[in-house]
Structure formats: C-alpha cells, structure tokens
mmCIF file of C-alpha atoms in Angstrom:
data_model
loop_
_atom_site.group_PDB
_atom_site.id
_atom_site.type_symbol
_atom_site.label_atom_id
_atom_site.label_comp_id
_atom_site.label_asym_id
_atom_site.label_seq_id
_atom_site.Cartn_x
_atom_site.Cartn_y
_atom_site.Cartn_z
ATOM 1 C CA MET A 1 0.000 0.000 0.000
ATOM 2 C CA THR A 2 1.281 3.460 -0.881
ATOM 3 C CA LYS A 3 1.977 5.858 1.932
ATOM 4 C CA SER A 4 -0.253 8.868 2.299
ATOM 5 C CA THR A 5 1.149 12.132 0.954
ATOM 6 C CA LEU A 6 -0.301 13.842 4.012
ATOM 7 C CA ALA A 7 2.632 12.561 6.073
ATOM 8 C CA SER A 8 5.101 14.594 3.982
ATOM 9 C CA MET A 9 3.219 17.885 4.312
ATOM 10 C CA THR A 10 3.950 20.569 6.875
ATOM 11 C CA LYS A 11 1.781 20.780 9.970
ATOM 12 C CA GLU A 12 0.118 23.989 8.827
ATOM 13 C CA GLN A 13 -0.868 22.425 5.523
ATOM 14 C CA VAL A 14 -2.382 19.373 7.202
ATOM 15 C CA LEU A 15 -4.306 21.587 9.612
ATOM 16 C CA LYS A 16 -5.558 23.692 6.739
ATOM 17 C CA ILE A 17 -6.850 20.635 4.858
ATOM 18 C CA ALA A 18 -8.512 19.310 8.012
ATOM 19 C CA LEU A 19 -10.186 22.632 8.766
ATOM 20 C CA THR A 20 -11.477 23.072 5.222
ATOM 21 C CA ALA A 21 -12.933 19.564 5.201
ATOM 22 C CA GLY A 22 -14.565 20.194 8.575
ATOM 23 C CA LYS A 23 -15.921 23.516 7.370
ATOM 24 C CA ILE A 24 -17.604 21.924 4.356
ATOM 25 C CA LEU A 25 -19.144 19.219 6.559
ATOM 26 C CA LEU A 26 -20.513 21.643 9.144
ATOM 27 C CA VAL A 27 -21.922 24.056 6.566
ATOM 28 C CA SER A 28 -23.682 21.139 4.838
ATOM 29 C CA GLY A 29 -25.335 20.119 8.092
ATOM 30 C CA ALA A 30 -23.327 17.131 9.365
ATOM 31 C CA GLU A 31 -23.407 16.129 13.042
ATOM 32 C CA THR A 32 -20.731 17.466 15.369
ATOM 33 C CA TYR A 33 -19.021 14.176 16.029
ATOM 34 C CA ARG A 34 -18.646 13.505 12.305
ATOM 35 C CA VAL A 35 -16.958 16.874 11.787
ATOM 36 C CA GLU A 36 -14.566 16.368 14.709
ATOM 37 C CA ASP A 37 -13.865 12.773 13.748
ATOM 38 C CA THR A 38 -13.038 13.692 10.138
ATOM 39 C CA MET A 39 -10.677 16.477 11.189
ATOM 40 C CA LEU A 40 -8.879 14.256 13.714
ATOM 41 C CA ARG A 41 -8.542 11.445 11.196
ATOM 42 C CA ILE A 42 -6.942 13.738 8.621
ATOM 43 C CA CYS A 43 -4.543 15.094 11.259
ATOM 44 C CA HIS A 44 -3.548 11.608 12.381
ATOM 45 C CA GLU A 45 -2.726 10.688 8.793
ATOM 46 C CA GLY A 46 -0.542 13.783 8.711
ATOM 47 C CA GLY A 47 1.421 12.472 11.663
ATOM 48 C CA MET A 48 -0.037 14.786 14.298
ATOM 49 C CA ASN A 49 -1.302 12.850 17.284
ATOM 50 C CA THR A 50 -1.665 15.507 19.980
ATOM 51 C CA ILE A 51 -4.506 17.367 18.323
ATOM 52 C CA ALA A 52 -7.700 18.739 19.794
ATOM 53 C CA ALA A 53 -10.727 19.558 17.675
ATOM 54 C CA PHE A 54 -13.816 21.298 18.959
ATOM 55 C CA CYS A 55 -16.888 22.103 16.983
ATOM 56 C CA THR A 56 -20.273 23.616 17.705
ATOM 57 C CA PRO A 57 -22.932 24.542 15.130
ATOM 58 C CA SER A 58 -21.355 28.006 14.800
ATOM 59 C CA LEU A 59 -17.623 27.538 15.416
ATOM 60 C CA ILE A 60 -14.824 25.117 14.520
ATOM 61 C CA MET A 61 -11.528 25.107 16.385
ATOM 62 C CA ILE A 62 -8.594 22.830 15.771
ATOM 63 C CA GLY A 63 -5.163 23.060 17.322
ATOM 64 C CA GLU A 64 -2.180 21.299 18.775
ATOM 65 C CA GLU A 65 -1.994 20.588 22.461
ATOM 66 C CA THR A 66 1.316 22.388 22.888
ATOM 67 C CA MET A 67 2.264 25.947 23.772
ATOM 68 C CA GLU A 68 3.806 26.830 20.390
ATOM 69 C CA GLY A 69 1.449 24.701 18.322
ATOM 70 C CA ALA A 70 -0.512 26.127 15.438
ATOM 71 C CA SER A 71 -4.261 26.404 15.736
ATOM 72 C CA LEU A 72 -7.007 27.417 13.345
ATOM 73 C CA MET A 73 -10.525 28.640 13.864
ATOM 74 C CA TYR A 74 -13.508 29.141 11.608
ATOM 75 C CA ARG A 75 -16.752 30.908 12.381
ATOM 76 C CA VAL A 76 -19.830 29.480 10.660
ATOM 77 C CA THR A 77 -22.558 32.017 10.087
ATOM 78 C CA HIS A 78 -24.781 30.398 7.514
ATOM 79 C CA ARG A 79 -25.679 26.718 7.460
ATOM 80 C CA GLY A 80 -27.614 24.778 4.898
ATOM 81 C CA THR A 81 -28.360 21.181 4.033
ATOM 82 C CA ASP A 82 -26.375 19.374 1.376
ATOM 83 C CA LEU A 83 -26.197 15.614 1.807
ATOM 84 C CA THR A 84 -24.158 15.214 -1.403
ATOM 85 C CA LEU A 85 -21.274 17.232 0.048
ATOM 86 C CA ILE A 86 -21.385 15.250 3.304
ATOM 87 C CA SER A 87 -21.184 12.037 1.319
ATOM 88 C CA GLU A 88 -18.305 13.299 -0.848
ATOM 89 C CA VAL A 89 -16.164 14.622 2.010
ATOM 90 C CA ASN A 90 -16.838 11.479 4.041
ATOM 91 C CA ASP A 91 -15.701 9.376 1.091
ATOM 92 C CA MET A 92 -12.588 11.521 0.738
ATOM 93 C CA SER A 93 -11.659 11.169 4.411
ATOM 94 C CA PHE A 94 -11.836 7.378 4.120
ATOM 95 C CA HIS A 95 -9.354 7.540 1.251
ATOM 96 C CA MET A 96 -6.902 9.571 3.330
ATOM 97 C CA PRO A 97 -4.687 6.606 4.430
ATOM 98 C CA ALA A 98 -3.642 6.138 0.784
ATOM 99 C CA TRP A 99 -3.945 9.723 -0.371
ATOM 100 C CA GLY A 100 -1.768 10.476 -3.407
ATOM 101 C CA LYS A 101 -2.354 14.148 -4.151
ATOM 102 C CA SER A 102 -0.233 17.163 -3.274
ATOM 103 C CA PHE A 103 -1.349 19.977 -0.960
ATOM 104 C CA GLN A 104 -2.329 22.265 -3.835
ATOM 105 C CA ASP A 105 -4.385 19.576 -5.548
ATOM 106 C CA THR A 106 -6.159 18.607 -2.331
ATOM 107 C CA MET A 107 -6.986 22.208 -1.579
ATOM 108 C CA ALA A 108 -8.218 22.679 -5.151
ATOM 109 C CA ILE A 109 -10.618 19.743 -4.715
ATOM 110 C CA LEU A 110 -11.911 21.127 -1.402
ATOM 111 C CA GLU A 111 -12.083 24.639 -2.823
ATOM 112 C CA GLU A 112 -14.250 23.372 -5.674
ATOM 113 C CA LYS A 113 -16.644 21.868 -3.126
ATOM 114 C CA THR A 114 -16.920 25.111 -1.129
ATOM 115 C CA MET A 115 -17.379 27.226 -4.232
ATOM 116 C CA ARG A 116 -19.856 24.911 -5.889
ATOM 117 C CA LYS A 117 -22.759 26.852 -7.318
ATOM 118 C CA PRO A 118 -26.127 26.223 -5.662
ATOM 119 C CA ARG A 119 -28.642 24.670 -7.988
ATOM 120 C CA PRO A 120 -31.257 26.925 -9.587
ATOM 121 C CA ALA A 121 -33.902 28.209 -7.197
ATOM 122 C CA ARG A 122 -36.792 27.025 -9.362
ATOM 123 C CA GLU A 123 -35.720 23.409 -8.867
ATOM 124 C CA GLU A 124 -35.724 23.826 -5.105
ATOM 125 C CA ILE A 125 -39.108 25.573 -5.210
ATOM 126 C CA PHE A 126 -40.591 22.799 -7.308
ATOM 127 C CA TRP A 127 -39.346 19.976 -5.056
ATOM 128 C CA SER A 128 -40.468 21.802 -1.951
ATOM 129 C CA GLY A 129 -43.953 22.130 -3.408
ATOM 130 C CA LEU A 130 -43.998 18.457 -4.323
ATOM 131 C CA ALA A 131 -42.833 17.447 -0.842
ATOM 132 C CA GLY A 132 -45.619 19.471 0.769
ATOM 133 C CA GLY A 133 -48.207 18.077 -1.623
ATOM 134 C CA PHE A 134 -47.205 14.459 -1.070
ATOM 135 C CA PHE A 135 -47.308 14.966 2.670
ATOM 136 C CA ALA A 136 -50.873 16.188 2.506
ATOM 137 C CA VAL A 137 -51.717 12.820 0.908
ATOM 138 C CA VAL A 138 -49.653 10.906 3.472
ATOM 139 C CA LEU A 139 -51.612 12.589 6.257
ATOM 140 C CA GLY A 140 -54.839 11.376 4.683
ATOM 141 C CA GLY A 141 -55.812 14.007 2.128
ATOM 142 C CA GLY A 142 -57.037 13.629 -1.439
ATOM 143 C CA ALA A 143 -56.338 15.399 -4.710
ATOM 144 C CA LEU A 144 -57.736 18.685 -3.438
ATOM 145 C CA GLU A 145 -55.479 18.754 -0.392
ATOM 146 C CA PHE A 146 -52.547 17.801 -2.586
ATOM 147 C CA ALA A 147 -53.178 20.802 -4.826
ATOM 148 C CA ALA A 148 -53.584 23.232 -1.932
ATOM 149 C CA ALA A 149 -50.473 22.030 -0.077
ATOM 150 C CA PHE A 150 -48.480 21.992 -3.325
ATOM 151 C CA LEU A 151 -49.430 25.588 -4.048
ATOM 152 C CA GLY A 152 -48.776 26.692 -0.478
ATOM 153 C CA SER A 153 -45.307 25.144 -0.254
ATOM 154 C CA LEU A 154 -44.457 26.383 -3.735
ATOM 155 C CA LEU A 155 -45.371 29.990 -3.008
ATOM 156 C CA SER A 156 -43.747 30.051 0.413
ATOM 157 C CA MET A 157 -40.480 28.574 -0.874
ATOM 158 C CA ALA A 158 -40.554 31.041 -3.787
ATOM 159 C CA PHE A 159 -40.866 33.836 -1.230
ATOM 160 C CA VAL A 160 -38.028 32.440 0.907
ATOM 161 C CA LYS A 161 -35.803 32.179 -2.173
ATOM 162 C CA ALA A 162 -36.748 35.702 -3.255
ATOM 163 C CA VAL A 163 -35.680 37.237 0.067
ATOM 164 C CA ALA A 164 -32.615 34.963 0.460
ATOM 165 C CA PRO A 165 -30.182 37.618 -0.926
ATOM 166 C CA PHE A 166 -31.043 39.852 2.046
ATOM 167 C CA ARG A 167 -29.878 37.135 4.463
ATOM 168 C CA PRO A 168 -32.815 37.233 6.902
ATOM 169 C CA SER A 169 -32.723 35.004 9.973
ATOM 170 C CA SER A 170 -34.144 31.518 9.554
ATOM 171 C CA PHE A 171 -36.706 32.188 12.282
ATOM 172 C CA TRP A 172 -38.148 35.098 10.300
ATOM 173 C CA GLU A 173 -38.117 33.008 7.111
ATOM 174 C CA THR A 174 -40.091 30.144 8.622
ATOM 175 C CA THR A 175 -42.575 32.517 10.247
ATOM 176 C CA MET A 176 -43.303 34.197 6.929
ATOM 177 C CA ALA A 177 -43.461 30.809 5.200
ATOM 178 C CA GLY A 178 -46.044 29.574 7.708
ATOM 179 C CA ALA A 179 -48.142 32.684 7.198
ATOM 180 C CA ILE A 180 -47.984 32.368 3.395
ATOM 181 C CA ILE A 181 -48.954 28.692 3.439
ATOM 182 C CA CYS A 182 -51.882 29.382 5.729
ATOM 183 C CA LEU A 183 -53.021 32.316 3.600
ATOM 184 C CA THR A 184 -52.810 30.258 0.394
ATOM 185 C CA VAL A 185 -54.830 27.427 1.889
ATOM 186 C CA VAL A 186 -57.454 29.809 3.279
ATOM 187 C CA ILE A 187 -57.880 31.446 -0.130
ATOM 188 C CA PHE A 188 -57.972 28.009 -1.793
ATOM 189 C CA ARG A 189 -60.736 27.002 0.598
ATOM 190 C CA MET A 190 -62.847 29.948 -0.488
ATOM 191 C CA ALA A 191 -62.705 28.584 -4.054
ATOM 192 C CA CYS A 192 -63.316 24.924 -3.071
ATOM 193 C CA PRO A 193 -65.218 24.599 0.222
ATOM 194 C CA ASP A 194 -64.641 20.795 0.301
ATOM 195 C CA LEU A 195 -61.009 21.255 1.265
ATOM 196 C CA VAL A 196 -59.926 19.886 4.660
ATOM 197 C CA MET A 197 -57.826 22.784 5.859
ATOM 198 C CA GLU A 198 -55.786 21.087 8.596
ATOM 199 C CA LEU A 199 -54.442 18.385 6.271
ATOM 200 C CA ALA A 200 -53.440 20.907 3.621
ATOM 201 C CA ILE A 201 -51.738 23.257 6.089
ATOM 202 C CA ALA A 202 -49.963 20.489 8.034
ATOM 203 C CA GLY A 203 -48.741 18.954 4.754
ATOM 204 C CA GLY A 204 -47.669 22.240 3.242
ATOM 205 C CA VAL A 205 -45.750 23.285 6.329
ATOM 206 C CA MET A 206 -43.703 20.053 6.407
ATOM 207 C CA PRO A 207 -40.660 21.412 4.483
ATOM 208 C CA TYR A 208 -40.161 23.986 7.248
ATOM 209 C CA LEU A 209 -40.404 21.665 10.236
ATOM 210 C CA PRO A 210 -36.911 21.131 11.666
ATOM 211 C CA GLY A 211 -36.682 17.356 11.312
ATOM 212 C CA MET A 212 -33.002 17.663 10.501
ATOM 213 C CA ALA A 213 -32.063 19.885 13.473
ATOM 214 C CA PHE A 214 -34.014 17.538 15.742
ATOM 215 C CA THR A 215 -32.368 14.354 14.448
ATOM 216 C CA ASN A 216 -28.877 15.853 14.525
ATOM 217 C CA GLY A 217 -29.447 17.240 18.007
ATOM 218 C CA ILE A 218 -30.364 13.807 19.343
ATOM 219 C CA ARG A 219 -27.382 12.210 17.650
ATOM 220 C CA ASP A 220 -25.102 14.909 19.085
ATOM 221 C CA PHE A 221 -26.410 14.242 22.587
ATOM 222 C CA MET A 222 -25.813 10.554 22.034
ATOM 223 C CA ALA A 223 -22.213 11.196 21.036
ATOM 224 C CA GLY A 224 -21.666 13.306 24.157
ATOM 225 C CA ASP A 225 -21.508 16.739 22.477
ATOM 226 C CA LEU A 226 -23.802 18.407 24.972
ATOM 227 C CA LEU A 227 -23.266 21.956 23.768
ATOM 228 C CA SER A 228 -24.078 21.210 20.132
ATOM 229 C CA GLY A 229 -26.988 18.999 21.116
ATOM 230 C CA THR A 230 -28.535 21.771 23.193
ATOM 231 C CA CYS A 231 -27.959 24.324 20.427
ATOM 232 C CA ARG A 232 -29.655 22.210 17.817
ATOM 233 C CA ALA A 233 -32.560 21.264 20.066
ATOM 234 C CA GLY A 234 -33.051 24.959 20.801
ATOM 235 C CA GLU A 235 -32.936 25.712 17.091
ATOM 236 C CA ALA A 236 -35.583 23.053 16.449
ATOM 237 C CA ILE A 237 -37.890 24.471 19.136
ATOM 238 C CA PHE A 238 -37.464 27.986 17.776
ATOM 239 C CA LEU A 239 -38.227 26.951 14.209
ATOM 240 C CA VAL A 240 -41.374 25.053 15.235
ATOM 241 C CA GLY A 241 -42.406 28.112 17.215
ATOM 242 C CA GLY A 242 -41.782 30.301 14.182
ATOM 243 C CA VAL A 243 -44.002 28.207 11.907
ATOM 244 C CA ALA A 244 -46.713 28.084 14.592
ATOM 245 C CA ILE A 245 -46.662 31.857 15.061
ATOM 246 C CA GLY A 246 -46.895 32.401 11.303
ATOM 247 C CA ILE A 247 -49.934 30.136 10.978
ATOM 248 C CA ALA A 248 -51.513 31.483 14.169
ATOM 249 C CA THR A 249 -51.356 35.062 12.906
ATOM 250 C CA VAL A 250 -53.338 34.258 9.768
ATOM 251 C CA LEU A 251 -55.789 31.988 11.607
ATOM 252 C CA GLY A 252 -56.272 34.668 14.271
ATOM 253 C CA VAL A 253 -57.309 37.179 11.629
ATOM 254 C CA LEU A 254 -59.569 34.544 10.046
ATOM 255 C CA TYR A 255 -61.313 33.666 13.331
ATOM 256 C CA MET A 256 -61.847 37.292 14.272
ATOM 257 C CA MET B 1 -62.368 3.182 1.439
ATOM 258 C CA PRO B 2 -61.286 0.016 3.269
ATOM 259 C CA LEU B 3 -58.597 0.397 5.909
ATOM 260 C CA ALA B 4 -56.026 -1.715 4.080
ATOM 261 C CA ALA B 5 -56.305 0.432 0.956
ATOM 262 C CA THR B 6 -55.848 3.634 2.963
ATOM 263 C CA ILE B 7 -52.770 2.242 4.674
ATOM 264 C CA PHE B 8 -51.379 1.091 1.333
ATOM 265 C CA ILE B 9 -51.911 4.463 -0.352
ATOM 266 C CA LYS B 10 -50.387 6.369 2.563
ATOM 267 C CA THR B 11 -47.344 4.094 2.600
ATOM 268 C CA ILE B 12 -46.812 4.468 -1.149
ATOM 269 C CA PHE B 13 -47.080 8.226 -0.912
ATOM 270 C CA SER B 14 -44.656 8.344 2.003
ATOM 271 C CA PHE B 15 -42.072 6.946 -0.437
ATOM 272 C CA PHE B 16 -42.650 9.812 -2.879
ATOM 273 C CA ALA B 17 -42.681 12.371 -0.067
ATOM 274 C CA THR B 18 -39.345 11.101 1.236
ATOM 275 C CA VAL B 19 -37.847 11.220 -2.255
ATOM 276 C CA ALA B 20 -39.038 14.813 -2.646
ATOM 277 C CA PHE B 21 -37.407 15.639 0.687
ATOM 278 C CA GLY B 22 -34.233 13.892 -0.396
ATOM 279 C CA LYS B 23 -34.198 16.150 -3.436
ATOM 280 C CA LEU B 24 -34.748 19.170 -1.198
ATOM 281 C CA PHE B 25 -31.837 18.137 1.051
ATOM 282 C CA LYS B 26 -29.639 17.469 -2.023
ATOM 283 C CA CYS B 27 -29.317 13.743 -1.387
ATOM 284 C CA PRO B 28 -26.841 12.090 -3.837
ATOM 285 C CA GLU B 29 -28.686 10.841 -6.922
ATOM 286 C CA SER B 30 -27.641 7.233 -6.378
ATOM 287 C CA CYS B 31 -29.109 7.156 -2.856
ATOM 288 C CA LEU B 32 -32.373 8.975 -3.531
ATOM 289 C CA TYR B 33 -34.599 5.924 -3.931
ATOM 290 C CA LYS B 34 -32.856 4.053 -1.136
ATOM 291 C CA ALA B 35 -33.605 6.969 1.187
ATOM 292 C CA GLY B 36 -37.179 6.867 -0.081
ATOM 293 C CA PHE B 37 -37.337 3.183 0.772
ATOM 294 C CA VAL B 38 -36.040 3.878 4.284
ATOM 295 C CA GLY B 39 -38.735 6.514 4.761
ATOM 296 C CA MET B 40 -41.362 4.098 3.464
ATOM 297 C CA VAL B 41 -40.246 1.353 5.884
ATOM 298 C CA GLY B 42 -40.463 3.716 8.862
ATOM 299 C CA PHE B 43 -43.832 5.141 7.938
ATOM 300 C CA GLY B 44 -45.183 1.726 6.926
ATOM 301 C CA VAL B 45 -44.387 0.211 10.324
ATOM 302 C CA TYR B 46 -45.869 3.276 12.032
ATOM 303 C CA ILE B 47 -49.140 3.327 10.110
ATOM 304 C CA VAL B 48 -49.681 -0.444 10.264
ATOM 305 C CA LEU B 49 -49.207 -0.478 14.030
ATOM 306 C CA LEU B 50 -51.300 2.659 14.543
ATOM 307 C CA SER B 51 -54.268 2.017 12.248
ATOM 308 C CA GLY B 52 -54.003 -1.721 11.661
ATOM 309 C CA PHE B 53 -53.327 -2.937 15.190
ATOM 310 C CA GLY B 54 -54.678 0.052 17.056
ATOM 311 C CA LEU B 55 -51.583 0.611 19.196
ATOM 312 C CA SER B 56 -50.912 3.967 20.816
ATOM 313 C CA SER B 57 -49.379 6.717 18.709
ATOM 314 C CA MET B 58 -46.296 6.859 20.918
ATOM 315 C CA LEU B 59 -45.521 3.161 20.613
ATOM 316 C CA SER B 60 -46.063 3.154 16.842
ATOM 317 C CA ASN B 61 -43.787 6.162 16.441
ATOM 318 C CA PHE B 62 -41.119 4.411 18.478
ATOM 319 C CA ALA B 63 -41.377 1.197 16.460
ATOM 320 C CA GLY B 64 -41.334 3.103 13.172
ATOM 321 C CA THR B 65 -38.244 5.054 14.160
ATOM 322 C CA VAL B 66 -36.430 1.930 15.285
ATOM 323 C CA ALA B 67 -37.271 0.202 11.985
ATOM 324 C CA LEU B 68 -36.091 3.084 9.827
ATOM 325 C CA SER B 69 -32.948 3.676 11.896
ATOM 326 C CA ILE B 70 -31.928 0.021 11.662
ATOM 327 C CA CYS B 71 -32.664 0.115 7.938
ATOM 328 C CA SER B 72 -30.537 3.239 7.443
ATOM 329 C CA GLU B 73 -27.661 1.786 9.499
ATOM 330 C CA ILE B 74 -27.717 -1.335 7.316
ATOM 331 C CA PHE B 75 -27.885 0.707 4.108
ATOM 332 C CA ALA B 76 -25.071 2.968 5.312
ATOM 333 C CA ARG B 77 -22.772 -0.034 5.745
ATOM 334 C CA TRP B 78 -24.000 -1.710 2.569
ATOM 335 C CA TYR B 79 -23.540 1.270 0.236
ATOM 336 C CA ARG B 80 -20.633 2.868 2.140
ATOM 337 C CA GLN B 81 -22.358 6.174 2.802
ATOM 338 C CA PRO B 82 -22.737 8.162 6.021
ATOM 339 C CA VAL B 83 -25.876 7.298 8.007
ATOM 340 C CA PRO B 84 -27.565 10.753 7.780
ATOM 341 C CA ILE B 85 -27.902 10.387 3.995
ATOM 342 C CA PHE B 86 -30.663 7.852 4.662
ATOM 343 C CA SER B 87 -31.912 8.724 8.120
ATOM 344 C CA ILE B 88 -32.512 12.466 7.679
ATOM 345 C CA PRO B 89 -34.965 12.247 4.763
ATOM 346 C CA GLY B 90 -36.311 8.994 6.215
ATOM 347 C CA ILE B 91 -37.334 10.437 9.566
ATOM 348 C CA ILE B 92 -39.396 13.243 8.020
ATOM 349 C CA PRO B 93 -42.686 11.306 7.476
ATOM 350 C CA LEU B 94 -42.824 10.580 11.220
ATOM 351 C CA VAL B 95 -42.461 14.215 12.340
ATOM 352 C CA PRO B 96 -45.730 14.995 14.193
ATOM 353 C CA GLY B 97 -46.766 17.987 12.093
ATOM 354 C CA LEU B 98 -50.516 17.404 12.178
ATOM 355 C CA PRO B 99 -50.849 17.079 16.001
ATOM 356 C CA LEU B 100 -48.752 20.223 16.426
ATOM 357 C CA TYR B 101 -51.023 22.094 14.027
ATOM 358 C CA ARG B 102 -54.106 20.830 15.827
ATOM 359 C CA ALA B 103 -52.688 21.863 19.206
ATOM 360 C CA MET B 104 -52.106 25.364 17.893
ATOM 361 C CA ASN B 105 -55.531 25.503 16.311
ATOM 362 C CA TYR B 106 -57.267 24.507 19.559
ATOM 363 C CA THR B 107 -55.297 27.130 21.429
ATOM 364 C CA MET B 108 -56.354 29.733 18.871
ATOM 365 C CA LEU B 109 -59.993 28.741 19.436
ATOM 366 C CA ASN B 110 -59.572 29.278 23.195
ATOM 367 C CA ALA B 111 -59.898 25.529 23.890
ATOM 368 C CA TYR B 112 -56.790 25.570 26.071
ATOM 369 C CA SER B 113 -57.254 22.215 27.784
ATOM 370 C CA MET B 114 -57.790 20.461 24.452
ATOM 371 C CA GLY B 115 -54.814 22.307 23.005
ATOM 372 C CA MET B 116 -52.570 21.291 25.883
ATOM 373 C CA HIS B 117 -53.789 17.687 25.606
ATOM 374 C CA THR B 118 -52.885 17.547 21.905
ATOM 375 C CA PHE B 119 -49.619 19.379 22.444
ATOM 376 C CA VAL B 120 -48.472 16.984 25.150
ATOM 377 C CA SER B 121 -49.299 13.979 22.994
ATOM 378 C CA ALA B 122 -47.348 15.534 20.085
ATOM 379 C CA ALA B 123 -44.414 16.191 22.404
ATOM 380 C CA LEU B 124 -44.556 12.573 23.606
ATOM 381 C CA ASP B 125 -44.515 11.419 19.971
ATOM 382 C CA ALA B 126 -41.392 13.503 19.405
ATOM 383 C CA THR B 127 -39.852 11.986 22.545
ATOM 384 C CA ALA B 128 -40.655 8.501 21.281
ATOM 385 C CA ILE B 129 -38.906 9.300 17.994
ATOM 386 C CA ALA B 130 -35.913 10.618 19.926
ATOM 387 C CA MET B 131 -35.810 7.429 21.990
ATOM 388 C CA GLY B 132 -35.853 5.366 18.814
ATOM 389 C CA ILE B 133 -32.922 7.280 17.329
ATOM 390 C CA LEU B 134 -31.025 7.068 20.632
ATOM 391 C CA LEU B 135 -31.546 3.340 20.970
ATOM 392 C CA VAL B 136 -30.388 2.419 17.478
ATOM 393 C CA SER B 137 -27.437 4.818 17.282
ATOM 394 C CA GLY B 138 -26.290 3.550 20.700
ATOM 395 C CA LEU B 139 -26.547 -0.061 19.537
ATOM 396 C CA ALA B 140 -24.697 0.766 16.314
ATOM 397 C CA LYS B 141 -21.894 2.251 18.377
ATOM 398 C CA VAL B 142 -21.712 -0.862 20.562
ATOM 399 C CA TYR B 143 -21.545 -3.038 17.438
ATOM 400 C CA LYS B 144 -18.788 -0.891 15.922
ATOM 401 C CA THR B 145 -16.676 -0.875 19.093
ATOM 402 C CA SER B 146 -17.120 -4.580 19.706
ATOM 403 C CA LYS B 147 -16.015 -5.366 16.158
ATOM 404 C CA LYS B 148 -12.906 -3.239 16.683
ATOM 405 C CA MET B 149 -12.189 -4.933 20.018
ATOM 406 C CA VAL B 150 -12.435 -8.385 18.454
ATOM 407 C CA ARG B 151 -10.088 -7.306 15.686
ATOM 408 C CA ASP B 152 -7.558 -5.907 18.168
ATOM 409 C CA LYS B 153 -7.689 -9.095 20.235
ATOM 410 C CA ARG B 154 -6.998 -11.273 17.183
ATOM 411 C CA LYS B 155 -4.041 -9.083 16.255
ATOM 412 C CA GLY B 156 -2.697 -9.406 19.786
ATOM 413 C CA LYS B 157 -2.805 -13.216 19.704
ATOM 414 C CA ARG B 158 -0.845 -13.500 16.514
#
C-alpha cells in the first residue's frame, strides 16, 4: 500500500486541509461528532497525534496541544443542508490513508466543493412544493389537499428564495413561510369549500419543520456533544415556534 | 375506502414524499430511492401499528423510528455512505406535524385544555422518535466498538 502524501506535508498544511474539510461538513449540516472525527482522522494521517478539535454549530476550532502549536478557527454564520457534500467529504476522508495528491491539488478539490454553485432556485421551489403536496396525501388528504399544499409550499419557498439575498434570519423566514402557506390554503378554501384545511396546512408546512435539526441534536447528545446537542434542540424548538406563530397570525385574523 | 387500501396508499405516498425531501436536502442521486425506501419502511411500520393494530401513537412512532434507523444503518454499511444520507430524509414522514397544528388551532380557538392535551401527545410522539434514534445509534456504536475490540484481540494473539 502506498503511503499517504499527508505525512510529507507541513503541519500547517495538514491543519488547513482538516479545517477546510470540517468547514464543508458543518456548513452542509453534518453532526458534530462527524466533523470532529473527520478532522482528527486527517490530522492523524498527517502524523499529528496531539490534536484537539472542537466544533459547535457556529464555530470550529482545531489546534495542537502544545504551547507553540498552530491552531485554526472558523466561524460558521450560515448553514444549509447538502447531503451530497457530506457524502463526498466522508468518502474523501476514508481515502486519506492512501492519499496520493499534493497539498495544492487537495486544496483545489476542497475549494471546488466550497465554491460549488447552488442549484437553480426554481428546482428547489418545485421539489419543496412536491414534498408538501405528497405529505398532505400521506396525512390522509385527497387530490384537493394535494393541490392546496403543493401551491402553499411552492409559493412560500418562492418567497423564501426571493428574500434569500437579504440574508434574513431563519426564524423570520419560517414565520413568513407559515403565514404564506396558511393564507394560500385559506384562499384556496374559499374557491373549493370541500377542502380539509388542517391536512393541507400540516402537509404544506412540512418542508419547514426542523426534522433535521431535531435528528442531529439527538445524535449529538448521544455522542456526548452536549453543547451542540442543546444548540440544535433549541434551534428546532425555535423553528417550530416560528411556523406556529406564522400560521396562528393568519388563523387569528380569520377567526376574528 | 377500506382500511387496508388507505394504509397502502399512505405508505406508497410516504415513499414519494421522502424522495421529494431527499431532493430538497440534495441527497446524492444514487441514494435517492434508497432513502425513499427507508422513509417508506419507517412510515409503513408506524401506520400499520397505529391504524391496523390500534396501538398507541407513541408506541407506533417508536417502532417506526427503530425500523427506519436500523434500515438506514444497514444501508449505510451496505452502500458505504454516512448514516444521515438515509436517516434524515427517512425520519421526516414521522415528524408529528398534524398534532402540532391541531394543538395550535385549539389554542387559537380558546380551547386551552384540548390544546394542551394535543400538544403533550405531540411532544410525547417527538420523545418517542428521539428514543428510537437514541436506541439504534447507541446499539450501532456498541456493534462498531465490539467489532474493533475483536479485531484488536486477534491481532494481539498472533
């Protein structure tokens, strides 16, 4: 078996590769222990064994456990979900024991992953609408509920994508999305009185419920990362609250 | 519509819903339908236990989560992918969105006791899902460590 080229790099270069890989993982929504584990594995391949890595949903730190040792830090401000990137970086880290590329090439590969263009917004809007529509059927609705939930999710995601350049907080986004879905369904009901409103709203709101934050939070707790687990659980509660407030506002006006 | 047909239709649509969510979460193309299958397994177990056998919502949620988590752990080892690729889209059909909506709706209509009742049952459902994830990821860890320990022991003997 060929020896990994990581062993012949300088410490700073190895740390830089590890941090960039960890950054991509965290921004794509991986769990804390996976990020830390990947960074430590890369460092061990580079011949550094006294390394500490710490990661929360908003900060990554990695450094040597010595006085003069180098350390790097990265602040994460905007997180998304990209399972493809998680899969790719995970695959890459498993190939590290027999890695054959130079520092520049490795960084170029990682750089390409960070700079990768997001897919067109219309695709995301369409799939979000479809997800909401299918959920209305899963919850027990028919064709009418499917149409209402599809329209609601579609419009709300279109709105979220339209305001995305202004970088609003995710809490505000989900609140507005909940209000838009509710409004769409209420208007739809005026046209077709047969519509079961709760199925359509609950289905349409599904893309905004924090299933991912919840799952990752539990897995973080399980791995012993209490800080990250608490952060993510708090995020999940806030997002659910945001959606509920959005819907409640519209319903409150309706019931007046 | 007979009960079996309803269950069947819901299960089939949970597959499509999970695939749509996989698309939304940018799941790799090769794993999209596998993730959909994982979601279908979880929701299928849940709905069969809930509607077919009449078990409590909490227990069915727990069983569904355990089934889908085991399925995603197996798939993750089989196809050499990280576990979240399958488990994150797969868990979505079980998220108690409808009870949460109902709880909020009751509260809006000033039926506080009914709202609290529904909210607590939704929260218990979420807890059951959390327990399911905890159980399986803990077991997976035990399996992984024990395999490593056996390997180390064999190396030591040689």
